[in-house]
Amino acid sequence: MTILDINNISIDFPTSKGVVHAVSNFSLSVPQGRRVGFIGESGSGKTTTALAAMRMLAAPGYVSEGEIHLHSLGDTNVLKLSDDEMRRVRLKKIAYIPQGAMNSLNPVMRIENQIWDGIVAHEGRVEQGELERRSRTVLESVGLPASVGQLYPHELSGGMKQRVCIAIGVCLKPDLLIADEPTSALDVITQRQVMQTLREVQETIGAGLILIGHDMGLMAQSVDDLAVMKLGKLVEYGTVRQIIEDPQHGYTRQLISSVPLVGGESFIKSAPAVLRGEAGPLLEFDRVTKRYGEITALHPLSFSLDGEQPKIISVVGQSGSGKSTMGSLMLGFTAPSEGRVTFRGKDINRLSTQDSLTFRKDVQAVFQDPYACFNPFYRVDHALSFPFKRFGLSKGSAHTRKAMEDACHAVGLDPTLVLRRYPHQLSGGQRQRLIVARALMLSPKLLIADEPVSMVDASLRATILKNIHDLKDKHGISILYITHDLATAYHVSDYVMVLYHGRVVEAGPPKEVIGAPQHPYTRLLIDSIPWPDLDRDWGSAEEAQKGLEALAEGKAADTVFRGDIPGFDLSVRA
Amino acid sequence: MIRIPASYLGNRIVTLVLTIFIAATLIWIIPRLSPVDPAEIALGRMAAGAGTVGNSEEILAQLRSRLGIDQPWIVQYVRYLWGVVQFDFGLSTANFPTPVSALIANALPWTLGLMLISITITFFIGNLLGALMVWEHSPKLVKVAIPAAMVLTSIPPILSALLLMWIFSAKLQLFPLTGAYGLTVEPGWTWDFVQSVLYHGFLPALSIVVVTFGFWALGMRGLMIGVQGEDYTTLAKAKGLRPRYILYRYMIRNAILPQITAFALKIGMLIAGQVLVERIFAYNGMGKLLYDAILDQDFPVIQGVSFVIILMTALSVFIVDLIYPLIDPRIRHGK
């Protein structure tokens, strides 16, 4: 039985430069109890299509043709409903589980009030006791303790907030759930728990599910049918097995191949370094500890990175594992509670003004959010040339220009297309590559890359990682790659450290650590990766939870050393 | 209820006292940088009244001793601080020998009344209007309010006061021109008196409201645009909540938070802003007191009024600091 029919719809956005056809002639049916995935890059129209079914298109977008029928409303075209009738359909018939669960809850309202107001809006006055009973039940159904109801959103973790959003979505047992990248902000372990929770409650209430996403692996593990969208058009539709095992369209094949897999040879061809770095220790941690109040973000850690043979060291772990604290310590943004961080033999927290300037030039960073890294008031060429001039590297404007053009070419961008533009005119992927280019122009000795690809589309990740990898091979720059994505760490790095609650639990060459993990935490991380392989079992939410609990009990597990590489020396001793 | 940790409270009180102390010191120092001798002013006033003054040297010395300005500055300063603690700012030089505290006690209720009424009205109207400017279900008419608010905010209150006076008092003769209450009523808690006060207070209050609501409206509009784009507003809509409920409980509830801090800061500034309005309406409040004191170079009164302004600002910020965790659960009293 079908619950939703999308019939030949087109969605237009009138802009000052003419009408943008966000979606054209899209048709699809969602059967009851079935999970349908919408996959595509950002801008492919997948969210727009789903929002059209809820009549929640962002202004000035509108449905220019087609019909959307909801069967439980007696085949009414939802596009013809009055505003108040439509309001009653939302949550009651079609519920939306938003992407940004971090900010999707009203910060000044308790969780239970945010469940109750939805119930009351559709059922009128409900007795207090009944409301409490229902919020308790629905919170428990998503694996949260009922006491969460009393809390405010800021008191919850990202994963918990996402579950609350699922709880709100299912509390009225709608016919259809629309989940818009519900796990994109979560790390792999939490992603698996939340996704499995979503599947379980969806099966319990027997609703249909539209899952919007861009990760083929996640789709393979989560949905029954898959709709591949590109530039507002449905390019391929079928069961998920059909599509993954026998993709017909080139774009689908590209999406599948863009998922980096753990195992085998690296997808990045490593050319031996042409340039050699500087001999001697580049970056050293000497019993570095970082505490925030009572919480220890990083337990005593010592390592020494030699600069002669440039290499990529990956630091992997969940959110809260201390990996970003490590990056911040390396950049001198936070001072260690104990121990010393030294760069070329000098304590980076006790540098003279001159040395500090040199340090800032020699150590560059690429951060997660390519949107926040540019001053929106300046054109790209200003953003690139400013540090170059400031650090005294420029020998006149022709030289600066040449350096900018070379840097753009090095990251695969056409300088004539990007240099005179403003950041907002560029895509996320282009911006992230420009950040790499900006770092490259300063010929640094070390690059700290903190989640550099987690906010760019999957198809671009490989390109950007290749750019970063080239910094090592072609420019002799050593790189610290901080990420929660084990698959990419497997492919780009020479050495991997797995961080868990501020401790290195497993370390060694990636083929050992990620290819054949030994520590239970590393294994849990690897098992949590959704694979674009239908025959691989992703496990249930309980299994994931049990795995974590088992880890928490067996505290302070010793580090598993999986081998050394020349030029990097790790010791975890206090 | 949220309990306030003693250490936090102690910390805030120390800050409060320190703020008041520094401010009190500044308003003591500033007049002393002026070359004017208050005793000579008083003498000059006497001379103007009596025609001539003999033995002027003797009188000057007496006045100086009476005003305490013949003492070393440290003695003056300590006496001043001790006085401030007891709300004693000495004697007015213009209305010699009335104590400054008595003048303030007479003026303060009028200003507080006028100010609290006008600022409360303007806060509510301004914020509601600002919110409606952004809300998608607002009547179209509200959009007109944006340019109107902008124009009105840029008018100085003195102009609005004169304009309102001309229209309502002079032309339409609906409201009285001056005074805080009618000349024929006896001050006291009688209905006649209250009526007269409200009647007389209407135009001064309106002239303040008219020019200040735009400040709140435009600020609120900016905050609401931010809140409108928040994910929680989108989810609220997706939950099928009623638009009005979303407006109050999701949008205004979040957008209003910075406005409350601004409100506390405005309280002190408003007395200063009210000076000319009170002057124009001959309204016997703090503003008029301050205005006259400046004209008369009556330093003790200037000090006293400035101190009250500082005290009110510091106290309102202090109170907002304490109650903020009640209105924003993300804020916790620090350890």
Short mmCIF file of N, CA, C and O in Angstrom, two decimals, chain A residues 354-448:
data_model
loop_
_atom_site.label_atom_id
_atom_site.label_comp_id
_atom_site.label_asym_id
_atom_site.label_seq_id
_atom_site.Cartn_x
_atom_site.Cartn_y
_atom_site.Cartn_z
N GLN A 354 59.49 37.45 17.60
CA GLN A 354 60.03 37.08 16.30
C GLN A 354 59.81 35.60 16.03
O GLN A 354 59.34 35.21 14.96
N ASP A 355 60.13 34.76 17.03
CA ASP A 355 59.97 33.31 16.86
C ASP A 355 58.50 32.94 16.67
O ASP A 355 58.16 32.02 15.93
N SER A 356 57.66 33.69 17.36
CA SER A 356 56.24 33.41 17.27
C SER A 356 55.74 33.65 15.85
O SER A 356 54.94 32.88 15.32
N LEU A 357 56.27 34.69 15.20
CA LEU A 357 55.91 34.99 13.82
C LEU A 357 56.36 33.86 12.90
O LEU A 357 55.62 33.40 12.04
N THR A 358 57.59 33.41 13.11
CA THR A 358 58.11 32.30 12.31
C THR A 358 57.27 31.04 12.53
O THR A 358 56.95 30.32 11.58
N PHE A 359 56.90 30.81 13.77
CA PHE A 359 56.09 29.63 14.10
C PHE A 359 54.75 29.68 13.36
O PHE A 359 54.31 28.70 12.76
N ARG A 360 54.13 30.85 13.35
CA ARG A 360 52.83 30.99 12.67
C ARG A 360 52.96 30.78 11.16
O ARG A 360 52.02 30.31 10.53
N LYS A 361 54.11 31.13 10.61
CA LYS A 361 54.31 30.91 9.18
C LYS A 361 54.56 29.42 8.92
O LYS A 361 54.04 28.85 7.97
N ASP A 362 55.35 28.81 9.81
CA ASP A 362 55.78 27.43 9.57
C ASP A 362 54.71 26.40 9.86
O ASP A 362 54.78 25.27 9.37
N VAL A 363 53.75 26.76 10.73
CA VAL A 363 52.70 25.81 11.06
C VAL A 363 51.37 26.38 10.58
O VAL A 363 50.91 27.40 11.06
N GLN A 364 50.81 25.74 9.59
CA GLN A 364 49.54 26.20 9.04
C GLN A 364 48.43 25.24 9.40
O GLN A 364 48.68 24.10 9.80
N ALA A 365 47.20 25.72 9.28
CA ALA A 365 46.07 24.88 9.67
C ALA A 365 44.98 24.90 8.62
O ALA A 365 44.78 25.89 7.93
N VAL A 366 44.29 23.78 8.49
CA VAL A 366 43.07 23.70 7.68
C VAL A 366 41.99 23.20 8.62
O VAL A 366 42.16 22.16 9.26
N PHE A 367 40.91 23.96 8.74
CA PHE A 367 39.87 23.57 9.69
C PHE A 367 38.68 22.94 8.97
O PHE A 367 38.59 22.91 7.75
N GLN A 368 37.74 22.52 9.83
CA GLN A 368 36.59 21.77 9.34
C GLN A 368 35.67 22.59 8.43
O GLN A 368 35.26 22.14 7.39
N ASP A 369 35.37 23.81 8.88
CA ASP A 369 34.30 24.55 8.23
C ASP A 369 34.84 25.51 7.16
O ASP A 369 35.36 26.56 7.48
N PRO A 370 34.73 25.15 5.90
CA PRO A 370 35.29 26.01 4.87
C PRO A 370 34.50 27.31 4.70
O PRO A 370 34.95 28.23 4.05
N TYR A 371 33.30 27.36 5.30
CA TYR A 371 32.49 28.57 5.15
C TYR A 371 32.94 29.65 6.12
O TYR A 371 32.89 30.83 5.83
N ALA A 372 33.38 29.23 7.30
CA ALA A 372 33.72 30.19 8.34
C ALA A 372 35.16 30.67 8.25
O ALA A 372 35.58 31.53 9.00
N CYS A 373 35.94 30.10 7.34
CA CYS A 373 37.37 30.40 7.29
C CYS A 373 37.73 31.63 6.47
O CYS A 373 38.88 32.01 6.41
N PHE A 374 36.76 32.19 5.79
CA PHE A 374 37.06 33.36 4.97
C PHE A 374 36.36 34.59 5.53
O PHE A 374 35.22 34.50 5.99
N ASN A 375 37.02 35.71 5.46
CA ASN A 375 36.36 36.97 5.77
C ASN A 375 35.49 37.31 4.56
O ASN A 375 36.00 37.51 3.46
N PRO A 376 34.15 37.33 4.76
CA PRO A 376 33.27 37.47 3.59
C PRO A 376 33.40 38.80 2.85
O PRO A 376 32.90 38.93 1.74
N PHE A 377 34.08 39.77 3.45
CA PHE A 377 34.17 41.08 2.80
C PHE A 377 35.28 41.18 1.77
O PHE A 377 35.35 42.13 1.03
N TYR A 378 36.20 40.22 1.80
CA TYR A 378 37.33 40.32 0.88
C TYR A 378 37.26 39.28 -0.22
O TYR A 378 36.78 38.17 -0.01
N ARG A 379 37.79 39.63 -1.36
CA ARG A 379 37.88 38.67 -2.45
C ARG A 379 38.95 37.64 -2.13
O ARG A 379 39.82 37.86 -1.29
N VAL A 380 38.88 36.54 -2.89
CA VAL A 380 39.79 35.43 -2.65
C VAL A 380 41.26 35.87 -2.77
O VAL A 380 42.10 35.49 -1.95
N ASP A 381 41.57 36.69 -3.76
CA ASP A 381 42.98 37.05 -3.94
C ASP A 381 43.53 37.81 -2.73
O ASP A 381 44.68 37.62 -2.35
N HIS A 382 42.66 38.60 -2.10
CA HIS A 382 43.10 39.28 -0.89
C HIS A 382 43.38 38.28 0.22
O HIS A 382 44.40 38.36 0.92
N ALA A 383 42.47 37.32 0.37
CA ALA A 383 42.63 36.32 1.43
C ALA A 383 43.93 35.53 1.23
O ALA A 383 44.60 35.16 2.20
N LEU A 384 44.28 35.28 -0.03
CA LEU A 384 45.48 34.49 -0.29
C LEU A 384 46.75 35.34 -0.16
O LEU A 384 47.77 34.88 0.36
N SER A 385 46.68 36.57 -0.64
CA SER A 385 47.91 37.36 -0.68
C SER A 385 48.25 38.00 0.66
O SER A 385 49.41 38.27 0.95
N PHE A 386 47.25 38.21 1.48
CA PHE A 386 47.48 38.93 2.73
C PHE A 386 48.53 38.26 3.62
O PHE A 386 49.53 38.89 3.97
N PRO A 387 48.36 36.97 3.97
CA PRO A 387 49.41 36.35 4.80
C PRO A 387 50.75 36.28 4.08
O PRO A 387 51.81 36.44 4.70
N PHE A 388 50.71 36.10 2.79
CA PHE A 388 51.93 36.00 1.99
C PHE A 388 52.75 37.28 2.11
O PHE A 388 53.96 37.26 2.33
N LYS A 389 52.06 38.41 2.01
CA LYS A 389 52.75 39.69 2.14
C LYS A 389 53.16 39.94 3.59
O LYS A 389 54.25 40.41 3.86
N ARG A 390 52.26 39.63 4.48
CA ARG A 390 52.51 39.91 5.88
C ARG A 390 53.74 39.18 6.42
O ARG A 390 54.47 39.67 7.26
N PHE A 391 53.93 37.96 5.95
CA PHE A 391 55.08 37.21 6.41
C PHE A 391 56.34 37.56 5.62
O PHE A 391 57.36 36.91 5.73
N GLY A 392 56.23 38.60 4.78
CA GLY A 392 57.41 39.10 4.07
C GLY A 392 57.90 38.17 2.98
O GLY A 392 59.09 38.16 2.65
N LEU A 393 57.01 37.37 2.40
CA LEU A 393 57.45 36.43 1.38
C LEU A 393 57.34 37.03 -0.02
O LEU A 393 57.91 36.51 -0.97
N SER A 394 56.61 38.13 -0.11
CA SER A 394 56.35 38.69 -1.43
C SER A 394 57.53 39.52 -1.92
O SER A 394 58.13 40.28 -1.18
N LYS A 395 57.85 39.33 -3.23
CA LYS A 395 58.89 40.17 -3.85
C LYS A 395 58.24 41.02 -4.91
O LYS A 395 58.65 41.04 -6.05
N GLY A 396 57.16 41.67 -4.55
CA GLY A 396 56.47 42.51 -5.51
C GLY A 396 55.18 41.87 -5.98
O GLY A 396 54.97 40.66 -5.80
N SER A 397 54.31 42.67 -6.61
CA SER A 397 52.97 42.18 -6.90
C SER A 397 52.97 41.08 -7.97
O SER A 397 52.15 40.18 -7.93
N ALA A 398 53.92 41.14 -8.91
CA ALA A 398 53.97 40.08 -9.92
C ALA A 398 54.32 38.75 -9.27
O ALA A 398 53.74 37.70 -9.60
N HIS A 399 55.21 38.81 -8.30
CA HIS A 399 55.61 37.60 -7.59
C HIS A 399 54.45 37.02 -6.78
O HIS A 399 54.19 35.81 -6.79
N THR A 400 53.72 37.91 -6.11
CA THR A 400 52.55 37.47 -5.32
C THR A 400 51.53 36.79 -6.24
O THR A 400 51.01 35.73 -5.95
N ARG A 401 51.30 37.44 -7.37
CA ARG A 401 50.33 36.93 -8.33
C ARG A 401 50.73 35.52 -8.79
O ARG A 401 49.93 34.60 -8.81
N LYS A 402 52.01 35.39 -9.12
CA LYS A 402 52.53 34.11 -9.59
C LYS A 402 52.36 33.04 -8.49
O LYS A 402 51.91 31.93 -8.76
N ALA A 403 52.67 33.42 -7.26
CA ALA A 403 52.56 32.48 -6.15
C ALA A 403 51.11 32.04 -5.96
O ALA A 403 50.83 30.85 -5.74
N MET A 404 50.18 32.99 -6.09
CA MET A 404 48.76 32.64 -5.94
C MET A 404 48.32 31.70 -7.05
O MET A 404 47.62 30.73 -6.81
N GLU A 405 48.76 31.99 -8.25
CA GLU A 405 48.35 31.16 -9.39
C GLU A 405 48.92 29.75 -9.24
O GLU A 405 48.22 28.76 -9.46
N ASP A 406 50.19 29.67 -8.84
CA ASP A 406 50.80 28.35 -8.65
C ASP A 406 50.06 27.56 -7.58
O ASP A 406 49.81 26.36 -7.74
N ALA A 407 49.71 28.25 -6.49
CA ALA A 407 49.03 27.56 -5.40
C ALA A 407 47.67 27.06 -5.85
O ALA A 407 47.25 25.95 -5.51
N CYS A 408 46.97 27.87 -6.65
CA CYS A 408 45.67 27.44 -7.17
C CYS A 408 45.82 26.22 -8.06
O CYS A 408 45.07 25.25 -7.96
N HIS A 409 46.82 26.26 -8.94
CA HIS A 409 47.05 25.11 -9.81
C HIS A 409 47.36 23.87 -8.99
O HIS A 409 46.91 22.77 -9.30
N ALA A 410 48.13 24.07 -7.91
CA ALA A 410 48.52 22.92 -7.10
C ALA A 410 47.33 22.22 -6.48
O ALA A 410 47.37 21.02 -6.23
N VAL A 411 46.25 22.97 -6.21
CA VAL A 411 45.07 22.31 -5.64
C VAL A 411 43.99 22.09 -6.70
O VAL A 411 42.84 21.82 -6.38
N GLY A 412 44.37 22.24 -7.96
CA GLY A 412 43.46 21.91 -9.05
C GLY A 412 42.38 22.93 -9.30
O GLY A 412 41.29 22.59 -9.75
N LEU A 413 42.65 24.20 -9.00
CA LEU A 413 41.66 25.24 -9.30
C LEU A 413 42.22 26.15 -10.38
O LEU A 413 43.43 26.37 -10.44
N ASP A 414 41.33 26.69 -11.19
CA ASP A 414 41.74 27.61 -12.22
C ASP A 414 41.80 29.02 -11.62
O ASP A 414 40.76 29.57 -11.25
N PRO A 415 43.00 29.62 -11.49
CA PRO A 415 43.09 30.91 -10.82
C PRO A 415 42.24 31.99 -11.47
O PRO A 415 41.71 32.86 -10.78
N THR A 416 42.06 31.93 -12.77
CA THR A 416 41.28 32.98 -13.42
C THR A 416 39.82 32.91 -13.00
O THR A 416 39.11 33.91 -13.06
N LEU A 417 39.39 31.73 -12.58
CA LEU A 417 37.98 31.60 -12.19
C LEU A 417 37.73 31.94 -10.73
O LEU A 417 36.62 32.29 -10.36
N VAL A 418 38.73 31.78 -9.89
CA VAL A 418 38.45 31.94 -8.46
C VAL A 418 39.02 33.21 -7.83
O VAL A 418 38.43 33.75 -6.90
N LEU A 419 40.14 33.71 -8.33
CA LEU A 419 40.85 34.74 -7.58
C LEU A 419 40.08 36.03 -7.38
O LEU A 419 40.16 36.66 -6.34
N ARG A 420 39.32 36.44 -8.40
CA ARG A 420 38.62 37.72 -8.27
C ARG A 420 37.23 37.58 -7.68
O ARG A 420 36.44 38.51 -7.70
N ARG A 421 36.92 36.40 -7.16
CA ARG A 421 35.56 36.21 -6.65
C ARG A 421 35.52 36.35 -5.13
O ARG A 421 36.55 36.32 -4.47
N TYR A 422 34.30 36.49 -4.65
CA TYR A 422 34.09 36.54 -3.20
C TYR A 422 33.84 35.13 -2.69
O TYR A 422 33.30 34.29 -3.42
N PRO A 423 34.21 34.86 -1.45
CA PRO A 423 34.05 33.51 -0.92
C PRO A 423 32.64 32.95 -1.10
O PRO A 423 32.48 31.77 -1.41
N HIS A 424 31.60 33.80 -0.91
CA HIS A 424 30.24 33.25 -0.98
C HIS A 424 29.88 32.80 -2.39
O HIS A 424 28.87 32.12 -2.58
N GLN A 425 30.69 33.19 -3.37
CA GLN A 425 30.38 32.76 -4.74
C GLN A 425 30.98 31.40 -5.06
O GLN A 425 30.83 30.90 -6.16
N LEU A 426 31.69 30.84 -4.10
CA LEU A 426 32.37 29.56 -4.34
C LEU A 426 31.71 28.44 -3.55
O LEU A 426 31.07 28.69 -2.53
N SER A 427 31.91 27.22 -4.01
CA SER A 427 31.35 26.08 -3.29
C SER A 427 32.23 25.73 -2.09
O SER A 427 33.37 26.19 -1.98
N GLY A 428 31.69 24.93 -1.21
CA GLY A 428 32.44 24.50 -0.03
C GLY A 428 33.75 23.81 -0.41
O GLY A 428 34.79 24.03 0.19
N GLY A 429 33.67 22.97 -1.43
CA GLY A 429 34.86 22.24 -1.85
C GLY A 429 35.93 23.18 -2.39
O GLY A 429 37.12 23.05 -2.08
N GLN A 430 35.49 24.17 -3.18
CA GLN A 430 36.45 25.15 -3.71
C GLN A 430 37.10 25.93 -2.59
O GLN A 430 38.30 26.18 -2.59
N ARG A 431 36.29 26.30 -1.61
CA ARG A 431 36.84 27.09 -0.51
C ARG A 431 37.85 26.27 0.28
O ARG A 431 38.90 26.79 0.67
N GLN A 432 37.51 25.02 0.53
CA GLN A 432 38.43 24.21 1.33
C GLN A 432 39.75 24.04 0.58
O GLN A 432 40.82 24.06 1.16
N ARG A 433 39.68 23.92 -0.75
CA ARG A 433 40.92 23.80 -1.52
C ARG A 433 41.71 25.10 -1.47
O ARG A 433 42.94 25.08 -1.46
N LEU A 434 41.00 26.23 -1.42
CA LEU A 434 41.71 27.51 -1.34
C LEU A 434 42.41 27.66 0.02
O LEU A 434 43.47 28.27 0.10
N ILE A 435 41.81 27.10 1.05
CA ILE A 435 42.46 27.14 2.37
C ILE A 435 43.77 26.36 2.29
O ILE A 435 44.81 26.78 2.82
N VAL A 436 43.71 25.23 1.61
CA VAL A 436 44.93 24.44 1.42
C VAL A 436 45.94 25.25 0.61
O VAL A 436 47.13 25.31 0.94
N ALA A 437 45.45 25.93 -0.43
CA ALA A 437 46.34 26.74 -1.26
C ALA A 437 46.98 27.86 -0.46
O ALA A 437 48.17 28.15 -0.60
N ARG A 438 46.20 28.47 0.41
CA ARG A 438 46.71 29.57 1.21
C ARG A 438 47.83 29.06 2.13
O ARG A 438 48.86 29.72 2.29
N ALA A 439 47.59 27.90 2.72
CA ALA A 439 48.63 27.31 3.58
C ALA A 439 49.88 27.02 2.76
O ALA A 439 51.00 27.31 3.17
N LEU A 440 49.67 26.48 1.58
CA LEU A 440 50.79 26.08 0.73
C LEU A 440 51.67 27.28 0.35
O LEU A 440 52.90 27.17 0.30
N MET A 441 51.05 28.42 0.10
CA MET A 441 51.80 29.61 -0.33
C MET A 441 52.86 30.03 0.68
O MET A 441 53.85 30.66 0.33
N LEU A 442 52.64 29.71 1.94
CA LEU A 442 53.58 30.13 2.97
C LEU A 442 54.71 29.14 3.16
O LEU A 442 55.51 29.29 4.06
N SER A 443 54.77 28.13 2.31
CA SER A 443 55.68 26.98 2.47
C SER A 443 55.94 26.62 3.93
O SER A 443 57.04 26.78 4.42
N PRO A 444 54.88 26.16 4.59
CA PRO A 444 55.04 25.80 6.00
C PRO A 444 55.82 24.49 6.14
O PRO A 444 56.06 23.79 5.15
N LYS A 445 56.22 24.17 7.35
CA LYS A 445 56.90 22.90 7.61
C LYS A 445 55.91 21.86 8.10
O LYS A 445 56.15 20.67 7.99
N LEU A 446 54.81 22.37 8.66
CA LEU A 446 53.83 21.46 9.27
C LEU A 446 52.43 21.99 9.00
O LEU A 446 52.19 23.19 9.05
N LEU A 447 51.55 21.06 8.69
CA LEU A 447 50.15 21.45 8.47
C LEU A 447 49.27 20.65 9.43
O LEU A 447 49.38 19.43 9.51
N ILE A 448 48.42 21.37 10.16
CA ILE A 448 47.47 20.68 11.04
C ILE A 448 46.13 20.72 10.32
O ILE A 448 45.57 21.80 10.09
#
